XYZ file of C-alpha atoms in Angstrom:
249
model
C -67.704 -39.090 61.983
C -69.315 -35.838 60.902
C -67.652 -32.644 62.116
C -70.675 -30.884 63.611
C -68.797 -27.646 64.293
C -68.107 -27.155 60.591
C -71.615 -28.143 59.516
C -73.454 -26.102 62.127
C -71.192 -23.089 61.648
C -71.606 -23.045 57.876
C -75.326 -23.747 57.821
C -75.921 -21.325 60.688
C -74.188 -18.481 58.874
C -76.175 -19.173 55.705
C -79.420 -19.334 57.702
C -78.749 -15.989 59.392
C -78.106 -14.278 56.059
C -81.138 -15.925 54.435
C -83.304 -14.806 57.339
C -82.012 -11.248 57.034
C -82.844 -11.194 53.326
C -86.274 -12.713 53.943
C -87.053 -10.118 56.607
C -86.151 -7.470 54.041
C -89.128 -8.666 52.063
C -87.627 -8.781 48.550
C -85.789 -12.050 48.018
C -86.076 -11.828 44.224
C -84.211 -8.524 44.306
C -81.063 -10.353 45.452
C -80.937 -12.562 42.376
C -79.247 -11.380 39.213
C -78.079 -13.919 36.655
C -75.304 -11.857 35.027
C -73.852 -11.295 38.510
C -74.089 -15.011 39.229
C -72.278 -15.740 35.971
C -69.460 -13.310 36.709
C -68.793 -14.480 40.279
C -69.843 -18.123 40.484
C -68.461 -19.079 37.078
C -65.750 -16.494 36.512
C -64.059 -16.892 39.904
C -63.431 -20.669 39.646
C -62.121 -20.183 36.117
C -59.606 -17.602 37.310
C -58.516 -19.949 40.110
C -58.178 -22.757 37.576
C -55.778 -20.582 35.597
C -53.602 -20.193 38.704
C -53.243 -23.893 39.553
C -52.954 -27.232 37.862
C -56.180 -29.049 37.134
C -55.307 -31.924 39.461
C -54.657 -29.468 42.294
C -58.154 -28.046 41.859
C -59.675 -31.542 41.758
C -57.762 -32.465 44.900
C -59.100 -29.334 46.598
C -62.670 -30.328 45.689
C -62.124 -33.822 47.079
C -60.722 -32.340 50.279
C -64.108 -30.749 51.049
C -65.314 -34.173 52.194
C -62.321 -34.302 54.544
C -63.328 -30.977 56.086
C -66.800 -32.299 56.861
C -65.434 -35.404 58.617
C -63.747 -35.565 61.991
C -61.745 -38.719 61.305
C -58.387 -37.928 62.908
C -57.568 -40.344 65.738
C -57.612 -38.967 69.263
C -54.089 -38.294 70.610
C -54.893 -40.213 73.785
C -55.849 -43.271 71.719
C -52.576 -43.113 69.805
C -50.576 -42.836 73.029
C -52.391 -45.876 74.409
C -51.721 -47.816 71.201
C -48.035 -46.908 71.221
C -47.850 -47.968 74.873
C -49.414 -51.316 74.007
C -46.938 -51.858 71.170
C -44.041 -50.916 73.445
C -45.130 -53.505 76.026
C -45.419 -56.143 73.313
C -41.976 -55.318 71.910
C -40.426 -55.346 75.377
C -41.679 -58.876 76.025
C -41.024 -60.454 72.642
C -38.726 -58.085 70.745
C -39.476 -56.128 67.587
C -40.332 -59.297 65.682
C -43.230 -59.814 68.085
C -44.848 -56.768 66.496
C -45.234 -58.629 63.203
C -48.553 -60.030 64.401
C -49.623 -56.827 66.176
C -52.945 -55.292 65.157
C -52.426 -51.546 64.625
C -55.480 -49.377 63.969
C -53.606 -46.338 62.662
C -52.339 -46.899 59.094
C -49.386 -44.553 59.554
C -48.271 -46.371 62.701
C -48.800 -49.692 60.926
C -46.360 -48.662 58.203
C -43.760 -47.671 60.790
C -44.167 -50.964 62.632
C -43.770 -52.885 59.369
C -40.534 -51.030 58.615
C -39.167 -51.846 62.063
C -40.096 -55.512 61.777
C -38.334 -55.646 58.390
C -35.102 -54.656 60.140
C -34.655 -51.052 59.011
C -32.705 -48.866 61.386
C -34.219 -45.918 63.226
C -32.962 -43.289 60.795
C -34.383 -45.153 57.792
C -37.756 -45.584 59.486
C -37.983 -41.934 60.492
C -36.859 -40.750 57.045
C -39.508 -42.856 55.313
C -42.269 -41.733 57.649
C -41.158 -38.113 57.504
C -41.343 -38.240 53.705
C -44.947 -39.415 53.939
C -45.738 -36.599 56.365
C -44.153 -34.003 54.092
C -46.073 -35.193 51.038
C -49.353 -35.297 52.944
C -48.783 -31.827 54.361
C -48.008 -30.493 50.894
C -51.307 -31.867 49.542
C -53.341 -30.382 52.385
C -51.681 -26.990 52.192
C -51.987 -26.886 48.395
C -55.729 -27.540 48.674
C -55.960 -24.802 51.299
C -54.085 -22.492 48.938
C -56.610 -23.183 46.171
C -59.516 -22.153 48.398
C -57.613 -19.161 49.738
C -57.034 -18.084 46.155
C -60.781 -18.399 45.525
C -61.332 -16.235 48.581
C -59.137 -13.562 47.021
C -60.532 -13.852 43.502
C -64.279 -13.880 44.282
C -64.420 -10.352 45.806
C -62.242 -9.055 42.981
C -64.581 -10.567 40.393
C -67.487 -9.085 42.325
C -65.897 -5.658 42.062
C -65.322 -6.128 38.342
C -68.977 -7.055 37.940
C -69.949 -3.940 39.868
C -67.848 -1.793 37.543
C -69.448 -3.427 34.526
C -72.875 -2.722 35.991
C -71.961 0.888 36.744
C -70.792 1.445 33.190
C -74.068 0.061 31.892
C -76.008 2.220 34.365
C -74.146 5.410 33.451
C -74.974 4.776 29.821
C -78.658 5.264 30.708
C -78.500 8.300 32.944
C -81.079 9.982 30.741
C -83.635 7.730 32.481
C -83.512 8.620 36.230
C -85.836 5.757 37.129
C -83.249 3.214 35.999
C -80.457 4.569 38.211
C -81.648 3.035 41.499
C -82.361 -0.464 40.173
C -79.195 -0.360 38.100
C -77.112 0.498 41.146
C -78.700 -2.361 43.109
C -77.858 -4.863 40.360
C -74.303 -3.511 40.113
C -73.741 -4.024 43.847
C -75.023 -7.595 43.807
C -71.797 -8.881 42.260
C -69.837 -7.406 45.159
C -72.258 -9.124 47.540
C -71.886 -12.466 45.765
C -68.098 -12.188 45.833
C -68.070 -11.449 49.561
C -70.414 -14.360 50.268
C -68.319 -16.842 48.289
C -65.116 -15.653 49.966
C -66.251 -15.451 53.580
C -68.854 -18.205 53.739
C -67.164 -20.836 51.587
C -63.609 -20.327 50.372
C -61.796 -18.838 53.364
C -63.457 -21.085 55.995
C -62.502 -24.145 53.924
C -58.925 -22.898 53.575
C -58.614 -22.261 57.314
C -60.123 -25.645 58.198
C -57.798 -27.507 55.817
C -54.808 -25.730 57.303
C -55.980 -26.655 60.808
C -56.437 -30.290 59.772
C -52.919 -30.299 58.326
C -51.476 -28.946 61.583
C -53.358 -31.463 63.738
C -52.438 -34.331 61.455
C -48.772 -33.371 61.538
C -48.829 -33.305 65.346
C -50.345 -36.803 65.442
C -47.772 -38.097 62.953
C -44.944 -36.677 65.056
C -46.438 -38.418 68.094
C -46.364 -41.740 66.271
C -42.814 -41.252 64.993
C -41.488 -40.360 68.446
C -43.281 -43.334 69.967
C -41.956 -45.789 67.397
C -38.455 -44.364 67.802
C -38.680 -45.035 71.531
C -39.841 -48.601 70.893
C -37.023 -49.238 68.432
C -34.482 -47.817 70.902
C -35.710 -50.261 73.551
C -36.935 -47.592 75.956
C -39.151 -48.490 78.869
C -42.836 -48.439 77.828
C -43.734 -46.226 80.767
C -41.048 -43.737 79.753
C -42.320 -43.744 76.165
C -45.896 -43.077 77.266
C -44.755 -40.367 79.686
C -42.829 -38.605 76.918
C -45.788 -38.810 74.565
C -48.055 -37.171 77.131
C -46.583 -33.851 75.980
C -48.601 -34.181 72.783
C -51.798 -34.228 74.832
C -51.218 -30.823 76.393
C -52.395 -28.781 73.361
C -55.465 -31.044 73.143
C -56.357 -30.309 76.753
C -55.932 -26.564 76.285
C -58.190 -26.417 73.208
């Protein structure tokens, strides 16, 4: 499902800026190809030099994740865990072998329990998956945060280059104003890339990682309760704590 908050926020910000430029009456004056080259090409290259190529590719693929709201609802996971607990209480853990589990992470945990692994082994295996997934999300967020740092810096470098070129032609006063405008465009491009693209993506990826970790912890605690033979009502009641942050958001 499409995350409308991300889409509307991003497109809305771009529309407001575009409208402001259009009302200024000189759209062509905001386009300078050397500035585009410095910021839009130079910035990603600098970021590429900071990370491994596969990290950068993973960050690009994660953009699709930002645009989708595909995390399961906590209430749905609690209900599913409660259903599994009832099934295990009636027929034992082996009864879960035929259980239909919508969440892939929970399905893996159920499979480990049915195979006879003890609680510590199940939690260790699931926790390893969580750690690896968190590391991938946070590394992608770090790539975009790095782009958010680099783009304004490259914009400033482009401005300095433009100022040097402008100062070399001070004997022509008419060229000073246009030259200054072109020099400042790189700073503008850098700020736009950082604050409209890179930093929002980094923040959203970090938020997704936090929410996903909370859901994974919910599943692990629920499965641990099932494996310990706890009452299904007690398991569901304990998992209600994970719904409190959702209600307060």
